[in-house]
PDB file of C-alpha atoms in Angstrom:
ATOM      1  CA  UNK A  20       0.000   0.000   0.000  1.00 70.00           C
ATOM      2  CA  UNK A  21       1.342   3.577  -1.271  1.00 79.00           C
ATOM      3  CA  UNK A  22       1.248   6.540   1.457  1.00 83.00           C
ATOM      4  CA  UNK A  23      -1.211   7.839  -0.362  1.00 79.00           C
ATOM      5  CA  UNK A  24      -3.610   4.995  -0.346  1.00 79.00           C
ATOM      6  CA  UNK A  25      -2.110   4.218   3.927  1.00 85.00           C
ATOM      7  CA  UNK A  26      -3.862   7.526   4.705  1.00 85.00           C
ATOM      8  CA  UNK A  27      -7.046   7.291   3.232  1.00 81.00           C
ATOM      9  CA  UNK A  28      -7.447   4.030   5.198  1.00 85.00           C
ATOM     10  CA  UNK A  29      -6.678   5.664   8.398  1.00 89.00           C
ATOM     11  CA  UNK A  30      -9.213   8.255   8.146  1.00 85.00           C
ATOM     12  CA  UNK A  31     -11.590   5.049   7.131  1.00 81.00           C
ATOM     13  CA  UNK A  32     -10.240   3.034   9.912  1.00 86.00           C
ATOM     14  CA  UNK A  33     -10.999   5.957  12.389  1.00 87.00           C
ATOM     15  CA  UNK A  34     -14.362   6.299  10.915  1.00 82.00           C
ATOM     16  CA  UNK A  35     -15.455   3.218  11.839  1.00 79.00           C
ATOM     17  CA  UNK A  36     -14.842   3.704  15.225  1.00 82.00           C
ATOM     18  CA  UNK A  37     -15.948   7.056  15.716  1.00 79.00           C
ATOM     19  CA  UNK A  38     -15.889   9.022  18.205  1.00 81.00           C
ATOM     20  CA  UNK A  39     -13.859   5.982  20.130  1.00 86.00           C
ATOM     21  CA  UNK A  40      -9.972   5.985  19.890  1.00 89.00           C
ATOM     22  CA  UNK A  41      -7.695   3.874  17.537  1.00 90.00           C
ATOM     23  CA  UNK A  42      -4.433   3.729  19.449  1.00 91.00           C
ATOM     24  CA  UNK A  43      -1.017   4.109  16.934  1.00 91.00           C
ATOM     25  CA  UNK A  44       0.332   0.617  18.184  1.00 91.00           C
ATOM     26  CA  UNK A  45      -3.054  -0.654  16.752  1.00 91.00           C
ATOM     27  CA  UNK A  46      -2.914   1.234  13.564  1.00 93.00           C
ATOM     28  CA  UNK A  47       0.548   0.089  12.823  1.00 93.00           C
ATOM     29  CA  UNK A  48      -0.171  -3.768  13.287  1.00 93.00           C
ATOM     30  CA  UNK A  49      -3.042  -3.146  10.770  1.00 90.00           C
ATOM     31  CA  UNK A  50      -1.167  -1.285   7.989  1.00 92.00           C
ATOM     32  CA  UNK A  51       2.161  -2.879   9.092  1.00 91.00           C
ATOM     33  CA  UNK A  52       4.220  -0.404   8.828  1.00 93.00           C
ATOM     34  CA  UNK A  53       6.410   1.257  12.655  1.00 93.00           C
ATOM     35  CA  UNK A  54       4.329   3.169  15.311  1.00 92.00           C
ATOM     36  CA  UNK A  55       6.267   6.328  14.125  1.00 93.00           C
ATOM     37  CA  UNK A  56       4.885   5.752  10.099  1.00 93.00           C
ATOM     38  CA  UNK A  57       1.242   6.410  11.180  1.00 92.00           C
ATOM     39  CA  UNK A  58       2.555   9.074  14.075  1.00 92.00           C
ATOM     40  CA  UNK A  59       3.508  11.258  10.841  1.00 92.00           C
ATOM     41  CA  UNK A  60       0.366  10.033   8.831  1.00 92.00           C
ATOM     42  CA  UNK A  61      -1.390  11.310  11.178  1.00 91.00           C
ATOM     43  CA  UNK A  62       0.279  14.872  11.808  1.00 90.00           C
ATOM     44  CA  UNK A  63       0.394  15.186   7.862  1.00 88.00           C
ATOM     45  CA  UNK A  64      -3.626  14.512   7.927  1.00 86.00           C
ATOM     46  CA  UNK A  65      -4.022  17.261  10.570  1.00 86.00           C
ATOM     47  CA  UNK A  66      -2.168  19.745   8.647  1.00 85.00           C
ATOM     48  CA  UNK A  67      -4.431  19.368   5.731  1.00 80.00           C
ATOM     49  CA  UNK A  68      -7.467  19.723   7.861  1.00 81.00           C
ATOM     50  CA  UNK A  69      -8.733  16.355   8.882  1.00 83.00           C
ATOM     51  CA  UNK A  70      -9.840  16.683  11.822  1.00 86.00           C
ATOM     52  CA  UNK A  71      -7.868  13.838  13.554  1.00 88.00           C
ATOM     53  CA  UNK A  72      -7.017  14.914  17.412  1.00 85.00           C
ATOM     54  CA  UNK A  73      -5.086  12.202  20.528  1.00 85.00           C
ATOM     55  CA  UNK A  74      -6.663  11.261  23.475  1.00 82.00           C
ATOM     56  CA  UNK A  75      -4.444  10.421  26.451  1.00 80.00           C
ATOM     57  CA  UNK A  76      -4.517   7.972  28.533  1.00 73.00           C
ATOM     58  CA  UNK A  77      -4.312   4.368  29.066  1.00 71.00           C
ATOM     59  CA  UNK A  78      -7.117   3.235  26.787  1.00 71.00           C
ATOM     60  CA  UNK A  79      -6.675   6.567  24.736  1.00 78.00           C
ATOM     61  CA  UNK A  80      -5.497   6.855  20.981  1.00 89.00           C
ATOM     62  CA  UNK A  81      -6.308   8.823  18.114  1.00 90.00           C
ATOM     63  CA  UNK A  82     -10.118   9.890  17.272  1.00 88.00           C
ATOM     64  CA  UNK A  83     -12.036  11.151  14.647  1.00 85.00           C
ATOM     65  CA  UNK A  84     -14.359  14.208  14.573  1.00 78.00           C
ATOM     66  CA  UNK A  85     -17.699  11.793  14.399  1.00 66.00           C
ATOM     67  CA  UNK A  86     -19.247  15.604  12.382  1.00 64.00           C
ATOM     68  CA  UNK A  87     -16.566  14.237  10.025  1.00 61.00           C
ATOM     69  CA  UNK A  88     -17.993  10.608   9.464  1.00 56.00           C
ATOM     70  CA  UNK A  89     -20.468   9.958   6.570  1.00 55.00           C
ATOM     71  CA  UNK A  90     -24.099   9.387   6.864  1.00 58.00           C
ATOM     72  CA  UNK A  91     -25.439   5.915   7.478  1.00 60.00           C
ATOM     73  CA  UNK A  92     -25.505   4.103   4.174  1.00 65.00           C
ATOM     74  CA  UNK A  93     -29.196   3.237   3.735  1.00 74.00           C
ATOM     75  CA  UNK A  94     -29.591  -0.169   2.010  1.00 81.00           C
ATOM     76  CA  UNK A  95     -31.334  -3.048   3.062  1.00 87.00           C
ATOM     77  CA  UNK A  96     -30.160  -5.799   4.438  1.00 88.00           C
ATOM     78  CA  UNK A  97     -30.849  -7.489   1.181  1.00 90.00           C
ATOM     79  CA  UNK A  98     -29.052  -5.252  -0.353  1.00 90.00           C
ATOM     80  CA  UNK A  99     -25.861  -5.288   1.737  1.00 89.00           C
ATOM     81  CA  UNK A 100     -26.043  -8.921   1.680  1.00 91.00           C
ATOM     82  CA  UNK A 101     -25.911  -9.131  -2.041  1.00 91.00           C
ATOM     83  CA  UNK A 102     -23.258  -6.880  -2.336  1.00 91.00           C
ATOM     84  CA  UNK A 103     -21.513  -8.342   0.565  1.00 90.00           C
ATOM     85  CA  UNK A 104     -21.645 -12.073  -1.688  1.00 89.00           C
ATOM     86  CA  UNK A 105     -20.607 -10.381  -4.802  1.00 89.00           C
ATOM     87  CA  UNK A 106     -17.455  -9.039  -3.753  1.00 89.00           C
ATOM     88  CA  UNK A 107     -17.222 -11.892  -1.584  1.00 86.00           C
ATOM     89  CA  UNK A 108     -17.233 -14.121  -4.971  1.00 83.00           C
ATOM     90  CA  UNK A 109     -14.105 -11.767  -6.128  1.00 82.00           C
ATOM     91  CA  UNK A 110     -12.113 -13.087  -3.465  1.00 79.00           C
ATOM     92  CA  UNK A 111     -10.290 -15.340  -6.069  1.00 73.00           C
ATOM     93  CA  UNK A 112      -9.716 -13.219  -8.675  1.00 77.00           C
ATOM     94  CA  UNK A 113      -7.227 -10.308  -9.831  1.00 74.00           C
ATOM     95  CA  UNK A 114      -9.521  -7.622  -8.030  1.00 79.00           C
ATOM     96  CA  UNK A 115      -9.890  -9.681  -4.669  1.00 80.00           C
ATOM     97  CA  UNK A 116      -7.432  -6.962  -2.210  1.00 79.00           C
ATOM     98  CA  UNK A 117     -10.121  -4.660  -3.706  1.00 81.00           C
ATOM     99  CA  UNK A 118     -13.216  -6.504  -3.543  1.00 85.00           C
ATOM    100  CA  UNK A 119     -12.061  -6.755   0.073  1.00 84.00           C
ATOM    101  CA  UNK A 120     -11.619  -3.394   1.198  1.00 81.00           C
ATOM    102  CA  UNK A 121     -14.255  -2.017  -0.813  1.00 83.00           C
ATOM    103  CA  UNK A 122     -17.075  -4.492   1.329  1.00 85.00           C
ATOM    104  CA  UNK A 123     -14.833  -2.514   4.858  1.00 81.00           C
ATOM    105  CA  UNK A 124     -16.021   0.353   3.236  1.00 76.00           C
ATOM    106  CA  UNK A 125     -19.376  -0.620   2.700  1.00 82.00           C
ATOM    107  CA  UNK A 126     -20.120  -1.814   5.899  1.00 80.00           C
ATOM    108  CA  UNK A 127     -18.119   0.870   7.904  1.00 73.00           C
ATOM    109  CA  UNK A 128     -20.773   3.757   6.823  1.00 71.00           C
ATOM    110  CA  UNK A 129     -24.009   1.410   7.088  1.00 77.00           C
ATOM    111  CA  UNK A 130     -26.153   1.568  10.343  1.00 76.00           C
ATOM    112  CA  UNK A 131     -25.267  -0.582  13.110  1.00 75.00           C
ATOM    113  CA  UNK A 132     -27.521  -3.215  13.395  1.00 83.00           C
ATOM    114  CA  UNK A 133     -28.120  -3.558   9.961  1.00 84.00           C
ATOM    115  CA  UNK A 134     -24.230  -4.364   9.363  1.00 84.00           C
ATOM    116  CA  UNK A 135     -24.098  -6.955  12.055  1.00 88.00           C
ATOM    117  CA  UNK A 136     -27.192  -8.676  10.912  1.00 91.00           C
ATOM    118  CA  UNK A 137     -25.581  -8.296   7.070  1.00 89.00           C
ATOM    119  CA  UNK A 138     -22.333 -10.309   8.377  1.00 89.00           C
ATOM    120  CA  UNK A 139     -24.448 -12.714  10.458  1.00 91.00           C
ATOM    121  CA  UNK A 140     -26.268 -13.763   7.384  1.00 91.00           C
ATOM    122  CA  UNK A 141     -22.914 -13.574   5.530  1.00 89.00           C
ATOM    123  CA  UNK A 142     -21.347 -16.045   7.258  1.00 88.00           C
ATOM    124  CA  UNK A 143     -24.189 -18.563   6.655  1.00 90.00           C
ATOM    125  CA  UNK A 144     -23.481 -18.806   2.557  1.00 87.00           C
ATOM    126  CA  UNK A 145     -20.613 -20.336   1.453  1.00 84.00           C
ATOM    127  CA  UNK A 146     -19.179 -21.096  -2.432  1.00 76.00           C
ATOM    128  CA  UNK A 147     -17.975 -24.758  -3.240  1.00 74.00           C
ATOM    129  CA  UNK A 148     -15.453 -23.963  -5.819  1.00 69.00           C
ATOM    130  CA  UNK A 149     -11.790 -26.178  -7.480  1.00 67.00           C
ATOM    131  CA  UNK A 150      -8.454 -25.232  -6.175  1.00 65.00           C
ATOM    132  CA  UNK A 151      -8.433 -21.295  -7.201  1.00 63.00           C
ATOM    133  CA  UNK A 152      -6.001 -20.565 -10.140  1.00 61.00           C
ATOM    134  CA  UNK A 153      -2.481 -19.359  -8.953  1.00 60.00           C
ATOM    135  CA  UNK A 154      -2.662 -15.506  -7.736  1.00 62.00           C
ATOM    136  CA  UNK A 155      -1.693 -13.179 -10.922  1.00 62.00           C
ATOM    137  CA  UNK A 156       1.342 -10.879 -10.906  1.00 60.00           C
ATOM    138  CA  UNK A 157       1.270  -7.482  -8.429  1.00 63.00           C
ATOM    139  CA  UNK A 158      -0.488  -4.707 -10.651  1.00 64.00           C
ATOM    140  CA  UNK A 159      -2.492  -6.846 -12.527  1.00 66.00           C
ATOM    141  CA  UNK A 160      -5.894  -5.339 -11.619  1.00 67.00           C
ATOM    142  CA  UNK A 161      -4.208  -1.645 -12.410  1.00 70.00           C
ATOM    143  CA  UNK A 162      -3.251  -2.260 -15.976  1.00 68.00           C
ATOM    144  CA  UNK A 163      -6.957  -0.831 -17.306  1.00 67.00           C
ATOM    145  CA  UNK A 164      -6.513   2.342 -15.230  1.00 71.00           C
ATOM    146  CA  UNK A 165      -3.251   2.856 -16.562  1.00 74.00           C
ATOM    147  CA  UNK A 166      -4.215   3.075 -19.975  1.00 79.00           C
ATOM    148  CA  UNK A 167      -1.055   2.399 -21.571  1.00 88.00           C
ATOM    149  CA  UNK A 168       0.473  -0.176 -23.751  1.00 92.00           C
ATOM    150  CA  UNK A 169       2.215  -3.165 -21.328  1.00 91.00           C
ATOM    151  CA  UNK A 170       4.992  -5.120 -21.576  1.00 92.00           C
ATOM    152  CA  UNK A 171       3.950  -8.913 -20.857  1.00 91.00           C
ATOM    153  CA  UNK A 172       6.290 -12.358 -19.788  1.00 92.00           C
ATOM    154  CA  UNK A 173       3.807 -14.919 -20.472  1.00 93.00           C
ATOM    155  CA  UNK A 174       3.768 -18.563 -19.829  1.00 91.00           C
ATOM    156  CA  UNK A 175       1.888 -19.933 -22.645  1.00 87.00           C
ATOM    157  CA  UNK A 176      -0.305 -23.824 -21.692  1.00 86.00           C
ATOM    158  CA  UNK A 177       3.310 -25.996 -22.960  1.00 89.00           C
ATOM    159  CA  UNK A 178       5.528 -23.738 -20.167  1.00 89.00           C
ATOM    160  CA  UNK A 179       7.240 -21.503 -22.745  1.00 91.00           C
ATOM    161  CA  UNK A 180       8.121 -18.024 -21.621  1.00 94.00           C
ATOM    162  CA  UNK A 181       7.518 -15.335 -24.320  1.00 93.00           C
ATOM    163  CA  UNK A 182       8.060 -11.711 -24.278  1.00 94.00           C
ATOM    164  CA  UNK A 183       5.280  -9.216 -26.265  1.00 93.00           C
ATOM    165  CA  UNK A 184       3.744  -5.719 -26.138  1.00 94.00           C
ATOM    166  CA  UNK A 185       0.295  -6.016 -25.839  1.00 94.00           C
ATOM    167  CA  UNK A 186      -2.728  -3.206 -25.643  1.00 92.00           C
ATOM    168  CA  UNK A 187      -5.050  -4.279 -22.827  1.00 89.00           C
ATOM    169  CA  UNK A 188      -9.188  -3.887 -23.271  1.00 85.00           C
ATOM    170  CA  UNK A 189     -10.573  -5.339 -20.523  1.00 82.00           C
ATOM    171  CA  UNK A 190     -11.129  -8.576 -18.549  1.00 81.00           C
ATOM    172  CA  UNK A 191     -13.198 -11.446 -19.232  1.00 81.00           C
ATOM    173  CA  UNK A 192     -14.020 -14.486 -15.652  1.00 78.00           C
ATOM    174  CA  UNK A 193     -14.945 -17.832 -16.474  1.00 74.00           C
ATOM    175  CA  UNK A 194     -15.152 -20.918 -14.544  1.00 72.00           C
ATOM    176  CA  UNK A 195     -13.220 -18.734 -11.773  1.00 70.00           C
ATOM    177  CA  UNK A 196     -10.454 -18.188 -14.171  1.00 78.00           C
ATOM    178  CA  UNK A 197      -9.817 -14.372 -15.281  1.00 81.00           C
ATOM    179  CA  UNK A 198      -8.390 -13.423 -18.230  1.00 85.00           C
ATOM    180  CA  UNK A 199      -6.936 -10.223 -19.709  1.00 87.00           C
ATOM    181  CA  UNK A 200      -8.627  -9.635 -22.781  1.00 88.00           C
ATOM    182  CA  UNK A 201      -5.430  -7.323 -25.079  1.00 90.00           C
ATOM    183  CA  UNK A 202      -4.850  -6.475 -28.505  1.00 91.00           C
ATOM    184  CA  UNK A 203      -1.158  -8.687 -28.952  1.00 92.00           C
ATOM    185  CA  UNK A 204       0.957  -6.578 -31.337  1.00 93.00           C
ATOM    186  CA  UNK A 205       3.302 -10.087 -31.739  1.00 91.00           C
ATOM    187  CA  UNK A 206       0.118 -12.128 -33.272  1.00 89.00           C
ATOM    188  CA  UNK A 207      -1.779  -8.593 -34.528  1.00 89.00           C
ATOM    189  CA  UNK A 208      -4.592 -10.016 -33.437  1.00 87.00           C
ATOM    190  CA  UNK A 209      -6.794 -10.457 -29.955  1.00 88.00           C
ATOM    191  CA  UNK A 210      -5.943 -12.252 -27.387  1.00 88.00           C
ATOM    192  CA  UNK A 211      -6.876 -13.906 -23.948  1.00 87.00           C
ATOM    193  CA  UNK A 212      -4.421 -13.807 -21.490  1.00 89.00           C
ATOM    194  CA  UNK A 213      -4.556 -16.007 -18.474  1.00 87.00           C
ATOM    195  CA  UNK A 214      -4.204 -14.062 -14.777  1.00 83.00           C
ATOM    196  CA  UNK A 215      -2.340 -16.753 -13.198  1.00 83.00           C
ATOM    197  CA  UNK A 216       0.428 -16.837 -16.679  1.00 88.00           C
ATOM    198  CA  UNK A 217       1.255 -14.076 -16.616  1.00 88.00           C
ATOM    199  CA  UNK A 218       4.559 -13.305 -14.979  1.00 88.00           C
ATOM    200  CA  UNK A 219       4.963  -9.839 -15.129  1.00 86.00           C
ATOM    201  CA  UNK A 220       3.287  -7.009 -16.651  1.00 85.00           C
ATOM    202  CA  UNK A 221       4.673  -3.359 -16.855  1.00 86.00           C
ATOM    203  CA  UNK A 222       3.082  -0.304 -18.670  1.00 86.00           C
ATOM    204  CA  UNK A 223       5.438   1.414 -21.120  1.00 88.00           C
ATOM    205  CA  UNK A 224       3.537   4.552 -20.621  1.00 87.00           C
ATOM    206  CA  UNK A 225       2.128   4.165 -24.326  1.00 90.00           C
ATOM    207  CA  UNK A 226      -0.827   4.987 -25.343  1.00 89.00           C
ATOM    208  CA  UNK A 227      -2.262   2.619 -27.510  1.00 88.00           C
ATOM    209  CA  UNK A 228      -5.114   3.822 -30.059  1.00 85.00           C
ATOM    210  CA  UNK A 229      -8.891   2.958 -29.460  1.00 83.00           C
ATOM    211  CA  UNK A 230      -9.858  -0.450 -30.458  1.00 80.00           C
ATOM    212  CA  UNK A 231     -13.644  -1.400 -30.784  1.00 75.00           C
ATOM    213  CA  UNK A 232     -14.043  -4.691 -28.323  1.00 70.00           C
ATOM    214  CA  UNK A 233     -16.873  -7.174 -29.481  1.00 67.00           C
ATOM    215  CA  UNK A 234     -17.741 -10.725 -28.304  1.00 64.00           C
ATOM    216  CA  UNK A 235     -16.845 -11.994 -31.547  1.00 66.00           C
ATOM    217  CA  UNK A 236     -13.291 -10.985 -31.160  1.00 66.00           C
ATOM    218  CA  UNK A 237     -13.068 -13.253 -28.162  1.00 65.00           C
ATOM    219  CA  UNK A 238     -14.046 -16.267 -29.878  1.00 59.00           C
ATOM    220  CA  UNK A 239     -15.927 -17.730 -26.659  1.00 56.00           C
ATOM    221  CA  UNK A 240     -17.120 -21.530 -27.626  1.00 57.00           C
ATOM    222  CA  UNK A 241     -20.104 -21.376 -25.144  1.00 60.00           C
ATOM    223  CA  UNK A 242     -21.611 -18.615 -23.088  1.00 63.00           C
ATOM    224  CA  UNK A 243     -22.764 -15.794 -23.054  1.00 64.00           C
ATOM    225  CA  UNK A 244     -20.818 -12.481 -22.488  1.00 62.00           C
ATOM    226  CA  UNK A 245     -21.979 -10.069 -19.963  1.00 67.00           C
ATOM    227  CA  UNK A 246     -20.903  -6.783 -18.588  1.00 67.00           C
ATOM    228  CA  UNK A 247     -20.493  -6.486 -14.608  1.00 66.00           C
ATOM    229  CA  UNK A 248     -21.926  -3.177 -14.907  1.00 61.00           C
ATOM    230  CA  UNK A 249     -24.718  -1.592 -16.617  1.00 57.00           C
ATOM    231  CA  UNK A 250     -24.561   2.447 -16.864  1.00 54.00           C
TER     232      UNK A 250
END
């Protein structure tokens, strides 16, 4: 986790709590990084105005301003429950840190007794899945956001190692398997990468010019293909 990224889930971690204290020892075992590391997070987020103050004491810490937390989130407890499984279900796959901190999120800002009766249900559904595939390289969930041509080692179904430049257009799960769907500038042609082949990825900072993405390009032999979100 970047600084960046460590101090936006302080100010999260002390919202959950609010008004009660997070202590720093407590904050550092949870973003391992050293007691003094969050000491200076936290000065740097009072200097821009968050307003993060210490209380002393034994059982003291660091609180924040609860006229600085967010609104209950009102959904159901269908609702949170559904989205609660569906993140749940990306556990396994190249988005699964995410998945996981987004649900914190999610149930950090929804009212109290709808949260706990969200995670009691929660923990009654389960998935019976395989062995999950091997994890995919660090970064792999980034590579849409960066935009940019990237620089693949692939391990191809025989075990060779190959080298190409590839121009990514978006992802494509099946049978708990996720893929990088790219334009391969080696084959000139589209291709389906698998997460758990890929060895490393880096952007070149490229940017590669729009390509129209249809199901036919992907060449699926059964299913049907279908967006995770509808605008």
């Amino acid at each position: 986790m970047n600084r960046t990224d460590r101090l936006y889930a302080i100010v999260e971690a002390l919202r959950a709590v609010a008004p009660r204290p997070l202590s720093a020892r407590r904050l550092a075992e949870r973003f391992e990084v050293s007691t003094r590391t969050i000491e200076r997070d936290l000065s740097s987020l009072q200097q821009t105005g968050v307003p993060v103050w210490a209380e002393p004491g034994r059982t003291g810490g660091y609180c924040l301003d609860p006229a600085h937390t967010l609104p209950p989130l009102g959904l159901t407890v269908e609702e949170a429950l559904a989205v609660t499984i569906g993140l749940g279900m990306l556990a396994s796959s190249p988005f699964g840190a995410e998945a996981s901190a987004a649900l914190g999120k999610v149930l950090a800002v929804m009212d109290g007794s709808r949260a706990e009766e969200t995670r009691a249900l929660a923990a009654r559904v389960h998935l019976l899945q395989g062995d999950p595939p091997a994890p995919a390289p660090d970064g792999f969930s980034d590579v849409l956001r960066a935009g940019t041509v990237l620089r693949l080692r692939y391990r191809d179904r025989a075990g060779a190692l190959t080298e190409r430049e590839v121009e990514p257009q978006g992802y494509v799960g099946r049978d708990g398997t996720w893929y990088l769907i790219a334009w391969c500038r080696t084959r000139g042609a589209i291709r389906a990468f698998r997460g758990d082949r890929i060895v490393a990825a880096e952007p070149t900072g490229e940017r590669p010019p729009r390509r129209e993405l249809t199901a036919a390009n992907l060449d699926i032999p059964y299913g049907d293909l279908r967006p995770v979100f509808q605008p």
